[in-house]
mmCIF file of C-alpha atoms in Angstrom:
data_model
loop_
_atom_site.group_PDB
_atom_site.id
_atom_site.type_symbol
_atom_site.label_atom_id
_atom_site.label_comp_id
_atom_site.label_asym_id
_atom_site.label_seq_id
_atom_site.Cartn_x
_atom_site.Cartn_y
_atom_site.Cartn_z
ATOM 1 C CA UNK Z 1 -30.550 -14.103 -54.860
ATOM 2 C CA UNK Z 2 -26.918 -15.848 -55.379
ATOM 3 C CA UNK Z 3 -25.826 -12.828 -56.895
ATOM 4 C CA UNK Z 4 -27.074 -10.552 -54.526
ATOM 5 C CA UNK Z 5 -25.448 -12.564 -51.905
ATOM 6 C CA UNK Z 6 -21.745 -12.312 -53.871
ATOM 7 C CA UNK Z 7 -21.984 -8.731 -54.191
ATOM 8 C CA UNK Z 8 -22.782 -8.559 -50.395
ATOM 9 C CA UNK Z 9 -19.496 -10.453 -50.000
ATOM 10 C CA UNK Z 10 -17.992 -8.834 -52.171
ATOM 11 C CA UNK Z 11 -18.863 -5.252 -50.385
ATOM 12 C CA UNK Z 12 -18.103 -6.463 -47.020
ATOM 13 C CA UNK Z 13 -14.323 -7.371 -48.349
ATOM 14 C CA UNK Z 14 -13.855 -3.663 -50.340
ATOM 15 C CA UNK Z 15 -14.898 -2.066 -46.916
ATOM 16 C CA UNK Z 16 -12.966 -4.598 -44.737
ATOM 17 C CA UNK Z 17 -9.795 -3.803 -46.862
ATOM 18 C CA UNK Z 18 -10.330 -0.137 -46.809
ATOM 19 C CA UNK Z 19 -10.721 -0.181 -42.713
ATOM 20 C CA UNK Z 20 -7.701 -1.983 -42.420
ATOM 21 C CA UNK Z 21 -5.517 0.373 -44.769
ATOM 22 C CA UNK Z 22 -7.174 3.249 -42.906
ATOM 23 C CA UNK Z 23 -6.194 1.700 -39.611
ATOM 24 C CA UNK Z 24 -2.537 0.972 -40.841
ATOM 25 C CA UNK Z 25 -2.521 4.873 -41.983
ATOM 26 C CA UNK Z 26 -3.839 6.192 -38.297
ATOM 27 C CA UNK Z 27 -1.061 4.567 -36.457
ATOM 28 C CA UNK Z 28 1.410 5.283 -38.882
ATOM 29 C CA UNK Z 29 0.642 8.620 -38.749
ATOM 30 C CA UNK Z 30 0.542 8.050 -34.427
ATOM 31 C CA UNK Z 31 4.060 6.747 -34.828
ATOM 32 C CA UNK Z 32 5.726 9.274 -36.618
ATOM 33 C CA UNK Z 33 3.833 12.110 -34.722
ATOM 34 C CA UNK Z 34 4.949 10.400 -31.402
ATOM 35 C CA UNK Z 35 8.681 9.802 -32.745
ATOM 36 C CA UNK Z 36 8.635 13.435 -33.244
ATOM 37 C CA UNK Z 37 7.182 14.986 -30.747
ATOM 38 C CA UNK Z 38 9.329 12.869 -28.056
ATOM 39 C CA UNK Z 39 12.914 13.980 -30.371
ATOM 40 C CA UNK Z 40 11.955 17.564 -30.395
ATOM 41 C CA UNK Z 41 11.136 17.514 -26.569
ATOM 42 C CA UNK Z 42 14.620 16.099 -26.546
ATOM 43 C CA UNK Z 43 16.042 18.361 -28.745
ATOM 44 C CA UNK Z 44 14.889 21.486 -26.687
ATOM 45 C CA UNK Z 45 15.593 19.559 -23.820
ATOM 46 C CA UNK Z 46 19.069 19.263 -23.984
ATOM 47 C CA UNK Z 47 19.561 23.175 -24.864
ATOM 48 C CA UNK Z 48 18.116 23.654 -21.959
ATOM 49 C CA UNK Z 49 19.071 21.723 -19.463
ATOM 50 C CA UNK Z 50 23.236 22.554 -20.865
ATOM 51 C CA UNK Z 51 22.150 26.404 -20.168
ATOM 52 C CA UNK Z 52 20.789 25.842 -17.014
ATOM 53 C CA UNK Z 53 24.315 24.173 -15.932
ATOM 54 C CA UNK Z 54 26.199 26.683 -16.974
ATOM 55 C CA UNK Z 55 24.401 29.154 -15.317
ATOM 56 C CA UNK Z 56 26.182 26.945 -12.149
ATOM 57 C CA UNK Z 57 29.518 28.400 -13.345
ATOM 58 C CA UNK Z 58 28.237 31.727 -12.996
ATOM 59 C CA UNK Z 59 26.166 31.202 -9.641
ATOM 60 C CA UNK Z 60 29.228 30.541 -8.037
ATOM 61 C CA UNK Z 61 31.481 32.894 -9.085
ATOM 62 C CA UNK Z 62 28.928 36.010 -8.418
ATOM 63 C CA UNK Z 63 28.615 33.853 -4.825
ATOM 64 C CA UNK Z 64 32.407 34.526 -4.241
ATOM 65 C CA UNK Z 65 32.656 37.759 -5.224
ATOM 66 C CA UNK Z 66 30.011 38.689 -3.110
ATOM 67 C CA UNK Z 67 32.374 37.020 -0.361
ATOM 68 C CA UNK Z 68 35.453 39.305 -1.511
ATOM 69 C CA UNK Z 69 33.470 42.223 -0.943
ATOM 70 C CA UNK Z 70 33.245 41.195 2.915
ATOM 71 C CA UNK Z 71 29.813 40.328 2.448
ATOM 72 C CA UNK Z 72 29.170 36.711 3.759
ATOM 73 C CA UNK Z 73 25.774 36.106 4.126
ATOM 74 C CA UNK Z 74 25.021 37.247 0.352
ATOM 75 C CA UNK Z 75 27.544 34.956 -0.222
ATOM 76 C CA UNK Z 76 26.281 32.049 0.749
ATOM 77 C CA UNK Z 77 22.614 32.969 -0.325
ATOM 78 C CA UNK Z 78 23.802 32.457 -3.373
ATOM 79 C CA UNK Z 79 25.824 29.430 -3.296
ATOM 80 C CA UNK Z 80 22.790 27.322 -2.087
ATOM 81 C CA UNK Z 81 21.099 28.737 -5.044
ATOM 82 C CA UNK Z 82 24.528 26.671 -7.003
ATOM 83 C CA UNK Z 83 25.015 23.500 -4.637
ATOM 84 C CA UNK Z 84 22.978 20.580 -3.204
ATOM 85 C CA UNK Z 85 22.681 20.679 0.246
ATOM 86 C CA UNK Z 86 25.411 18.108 0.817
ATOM 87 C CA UNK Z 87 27.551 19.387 -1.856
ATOM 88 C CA UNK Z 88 31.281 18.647 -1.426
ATOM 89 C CA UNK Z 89 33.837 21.070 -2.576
ATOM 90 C CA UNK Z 90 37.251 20.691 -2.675
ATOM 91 C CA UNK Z 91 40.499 22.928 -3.861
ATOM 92 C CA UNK Z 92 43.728 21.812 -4.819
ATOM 93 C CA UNK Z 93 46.414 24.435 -4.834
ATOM 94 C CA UNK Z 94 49.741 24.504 -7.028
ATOM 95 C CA UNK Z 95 51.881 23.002 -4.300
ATOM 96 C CA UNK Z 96 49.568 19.788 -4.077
ATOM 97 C CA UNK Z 97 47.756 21.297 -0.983
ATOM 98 C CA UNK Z 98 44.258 20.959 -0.743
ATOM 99 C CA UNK Z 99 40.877 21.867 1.172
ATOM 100 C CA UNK Z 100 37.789 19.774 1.281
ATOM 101 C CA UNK Z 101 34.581 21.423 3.089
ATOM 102 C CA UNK Z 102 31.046 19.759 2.528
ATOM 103 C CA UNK Z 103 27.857 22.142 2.620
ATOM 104 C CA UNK Z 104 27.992 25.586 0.851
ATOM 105 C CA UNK Z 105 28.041 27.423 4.273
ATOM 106 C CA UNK Z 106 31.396 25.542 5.218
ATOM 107 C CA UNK Z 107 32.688 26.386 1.972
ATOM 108 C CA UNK Z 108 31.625 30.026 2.010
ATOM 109 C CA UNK Z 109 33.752 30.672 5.653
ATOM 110 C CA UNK Z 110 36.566 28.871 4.330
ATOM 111 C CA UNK Z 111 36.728 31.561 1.376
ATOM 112 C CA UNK Z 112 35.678 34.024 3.560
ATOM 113 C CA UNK Z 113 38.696 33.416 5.581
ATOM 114 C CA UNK Z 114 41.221 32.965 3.069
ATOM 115 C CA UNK Z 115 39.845 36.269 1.651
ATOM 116 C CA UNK Z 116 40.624 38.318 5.286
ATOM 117 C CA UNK Z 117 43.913 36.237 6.081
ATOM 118 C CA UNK Z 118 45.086 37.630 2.920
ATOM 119 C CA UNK Z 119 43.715 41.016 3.097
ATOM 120 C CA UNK Z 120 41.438 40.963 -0.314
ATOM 121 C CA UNK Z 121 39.111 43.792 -0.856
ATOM 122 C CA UNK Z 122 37.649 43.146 -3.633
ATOM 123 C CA UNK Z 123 37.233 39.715 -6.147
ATOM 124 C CA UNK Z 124 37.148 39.164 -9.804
ATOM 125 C CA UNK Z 125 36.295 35.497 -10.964
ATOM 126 C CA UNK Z 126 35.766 34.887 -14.653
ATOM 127 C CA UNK Z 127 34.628 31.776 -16.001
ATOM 128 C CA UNK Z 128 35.098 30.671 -19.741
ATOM 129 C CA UNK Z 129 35.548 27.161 -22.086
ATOM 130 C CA UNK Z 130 32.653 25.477 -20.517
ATOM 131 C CA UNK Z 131 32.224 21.890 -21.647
ATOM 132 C CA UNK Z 132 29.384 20.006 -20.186
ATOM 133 C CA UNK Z 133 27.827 16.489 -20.798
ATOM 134 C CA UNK Z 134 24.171 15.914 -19.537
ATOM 135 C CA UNK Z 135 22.963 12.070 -19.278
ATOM 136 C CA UNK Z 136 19.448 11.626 -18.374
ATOM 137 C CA UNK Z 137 19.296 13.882 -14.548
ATOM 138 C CA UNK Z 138 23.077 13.890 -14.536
ATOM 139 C CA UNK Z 139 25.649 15.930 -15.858
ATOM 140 C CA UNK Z 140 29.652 16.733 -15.532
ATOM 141 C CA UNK Z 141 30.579 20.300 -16.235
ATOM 142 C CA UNK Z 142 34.382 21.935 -16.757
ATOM 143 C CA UNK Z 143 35.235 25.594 -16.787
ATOM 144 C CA UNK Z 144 38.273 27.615 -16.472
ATOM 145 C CA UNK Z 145 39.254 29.959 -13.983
ATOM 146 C CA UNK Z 146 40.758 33.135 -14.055
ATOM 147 C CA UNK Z 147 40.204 35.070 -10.714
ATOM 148 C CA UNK Z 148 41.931 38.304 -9.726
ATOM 149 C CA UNK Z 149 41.958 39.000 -5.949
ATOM 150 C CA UNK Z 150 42.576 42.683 -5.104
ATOM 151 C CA UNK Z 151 45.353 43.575 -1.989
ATOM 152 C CA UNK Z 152 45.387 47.202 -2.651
ATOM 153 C CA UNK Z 153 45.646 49.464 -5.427
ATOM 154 C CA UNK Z 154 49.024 47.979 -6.418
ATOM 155 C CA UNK Z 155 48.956 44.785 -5.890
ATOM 156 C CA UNK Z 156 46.575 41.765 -6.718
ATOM 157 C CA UNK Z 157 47.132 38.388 -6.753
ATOM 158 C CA UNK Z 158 45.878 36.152 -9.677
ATOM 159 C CA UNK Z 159 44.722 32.534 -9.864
ATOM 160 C CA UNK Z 160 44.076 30.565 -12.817
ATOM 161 C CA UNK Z 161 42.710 26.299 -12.622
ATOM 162 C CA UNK Z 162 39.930 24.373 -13.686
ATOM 163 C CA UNK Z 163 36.871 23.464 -12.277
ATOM 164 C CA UNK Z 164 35.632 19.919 -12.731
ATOM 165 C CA UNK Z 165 31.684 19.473 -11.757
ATOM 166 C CA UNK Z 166 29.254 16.894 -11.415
ATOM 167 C CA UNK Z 167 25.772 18.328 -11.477
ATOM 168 C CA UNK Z 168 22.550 16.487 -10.928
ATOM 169 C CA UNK Z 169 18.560 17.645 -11.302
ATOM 170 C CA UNK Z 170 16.657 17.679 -8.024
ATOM 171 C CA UNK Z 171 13.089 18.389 -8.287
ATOM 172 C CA UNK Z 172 13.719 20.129 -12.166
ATOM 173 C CA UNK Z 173 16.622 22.284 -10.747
ATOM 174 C CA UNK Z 174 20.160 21.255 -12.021
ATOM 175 C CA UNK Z 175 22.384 22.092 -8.826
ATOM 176 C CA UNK Z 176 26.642 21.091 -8.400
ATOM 177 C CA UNK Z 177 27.172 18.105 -6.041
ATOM 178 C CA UNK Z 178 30.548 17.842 -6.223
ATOM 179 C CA UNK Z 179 33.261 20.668 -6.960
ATOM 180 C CA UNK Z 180 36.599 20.410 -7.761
ATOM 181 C CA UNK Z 181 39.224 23.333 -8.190
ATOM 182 C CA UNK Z 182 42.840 22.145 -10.255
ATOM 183 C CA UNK Z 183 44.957 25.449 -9.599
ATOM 184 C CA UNK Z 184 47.926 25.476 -12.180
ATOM 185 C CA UNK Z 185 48.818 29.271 -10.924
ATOM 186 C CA UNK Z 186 48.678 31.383 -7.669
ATOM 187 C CA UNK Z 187 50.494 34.461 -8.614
ATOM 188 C CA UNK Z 188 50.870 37.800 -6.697
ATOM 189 C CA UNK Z 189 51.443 40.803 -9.640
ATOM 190 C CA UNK Z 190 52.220 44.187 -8.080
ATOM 191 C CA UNK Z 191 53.216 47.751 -9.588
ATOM 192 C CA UNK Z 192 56.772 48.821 -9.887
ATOM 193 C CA UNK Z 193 57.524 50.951 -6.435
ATOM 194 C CA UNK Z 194 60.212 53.086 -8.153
ATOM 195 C CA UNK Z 195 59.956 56.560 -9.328
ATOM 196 C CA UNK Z 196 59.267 57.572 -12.756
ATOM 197 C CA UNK Z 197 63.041 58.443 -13.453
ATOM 198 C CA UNK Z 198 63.858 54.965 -12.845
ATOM 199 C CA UNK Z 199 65.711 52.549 -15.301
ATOM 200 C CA UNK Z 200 63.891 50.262 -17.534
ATOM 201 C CA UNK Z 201 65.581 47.205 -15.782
ATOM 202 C CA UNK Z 202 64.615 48.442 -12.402
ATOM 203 C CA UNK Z 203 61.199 48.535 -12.792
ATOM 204 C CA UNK Z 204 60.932 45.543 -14.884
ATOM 205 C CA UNK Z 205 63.034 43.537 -12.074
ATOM 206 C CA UNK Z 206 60.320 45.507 -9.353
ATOM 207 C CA UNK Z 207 57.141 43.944 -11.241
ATOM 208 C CA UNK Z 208 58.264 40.437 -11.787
ATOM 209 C CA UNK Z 209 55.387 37.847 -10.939
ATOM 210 C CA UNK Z 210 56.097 36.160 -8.021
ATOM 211 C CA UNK Z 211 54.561 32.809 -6.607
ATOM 212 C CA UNK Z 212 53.157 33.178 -3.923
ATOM 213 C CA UNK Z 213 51.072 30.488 -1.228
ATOM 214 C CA UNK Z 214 47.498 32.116 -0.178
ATOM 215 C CA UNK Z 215 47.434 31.785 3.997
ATOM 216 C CA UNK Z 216 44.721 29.251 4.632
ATOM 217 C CA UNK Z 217 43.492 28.675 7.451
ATOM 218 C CA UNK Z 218 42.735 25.519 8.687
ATOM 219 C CA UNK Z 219 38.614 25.922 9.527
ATOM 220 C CA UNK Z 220 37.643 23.075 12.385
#
């Protein structure tokens, strides 16, 4: 009876063991399935949420163009697809001037009417070196500008800056809160007027770059 009663023991202790190494094993194997699963949700997080922001840069710029065709109201259809509601957007020109509007539709008649005081028909704004940082449901973003704004079919005047962002995500959509424009250039570039007999030196004097201030007006 004794020795039934040891190997009982005995029994009880080889199973006891063997639950408690199986336990150990289960949430070992918990952990590192949980460690994983939450660093590749991070992983493709991240991707994602950087490509969504840059989309911003390009949101924008098709926005504006849309503006230097004449057409407003596309325009601004598809800056509140780029902005927060109570975005504030600012540009600083070469000469240290500057222009602050807050709300996308403010912004889109101040282009609107820098576009028609300067006579532009037609807009070209390309966006390239895009750094962003994202940090939890914030980001910064920086791109480079190199716009071309048409006068007529000789003439077009060329701007080139930096745009410095900070983005946030409202509801899963990353949108720009605040813009800033850094201009370094404004220049107007037009075709030599003189005939195709002319000199060299004439028409390279003719087609010099030339700074040139955009007329903006001041929107109340």
């Amino acid at each position: 009876m004794e020795k039934r009663r040891e190997n009982g023991r005995i029994v009880s202790k080889a199973i006891s063991f063997l639950l408690n190494r199986i336990t150990l094993i289960v949430l070992a194997v918990a952990l590192v399935l949980f460690i994983g699963g939450r660093f590749e949700i991070a992983s493709a997080t991240q991707p994602n949420a950087e490509l969504e922001i840059q989309k911003l840069a390009s949101c924008y710029a098709l926005g504006t163009d849309a503006i230097g065709r004449g057409n407003l109201l596309e325009g601004k259809n598809i800056y509140r697809d780029c902005f927060t509601q109570d975005a504030a957007l600012t540009a600083i020109f070469p000469d240290g001037a500057s222009e602050t509007r807050y709300g996308t539709d403010s912004w889109a008649d101040f282009v609107y009417s820098v576009f028609q005081g300067n006579g532009y028909t037609a807009t070209q704004h390309l966006m390239g070196t895009i750094n962003i940082s994202v940090k939890s449901n914030q980001a910064t973003m920086t791109s480079y500008l190199h716009a071309t704004h048409k006068r007529s079919e000789t003439s077009i005047d060329v701007a080139n800056g930096t745009y410095e962002d900070k983005v946030v995500n409202i509801n899963g959509r990353w949108k720009i809160r605040n813009r800033t424009l850094k201009l370094i250039d404004f220049l107007n570039l037009s075709s030599p007027t003189t005939t195709a007999s002319s000199s060299t030196n004439a028409r390279s004097t003719n087609s010099s770059p030339t700074l040139v201030r955009p007329n903006i007006p001041h929107l109340k």
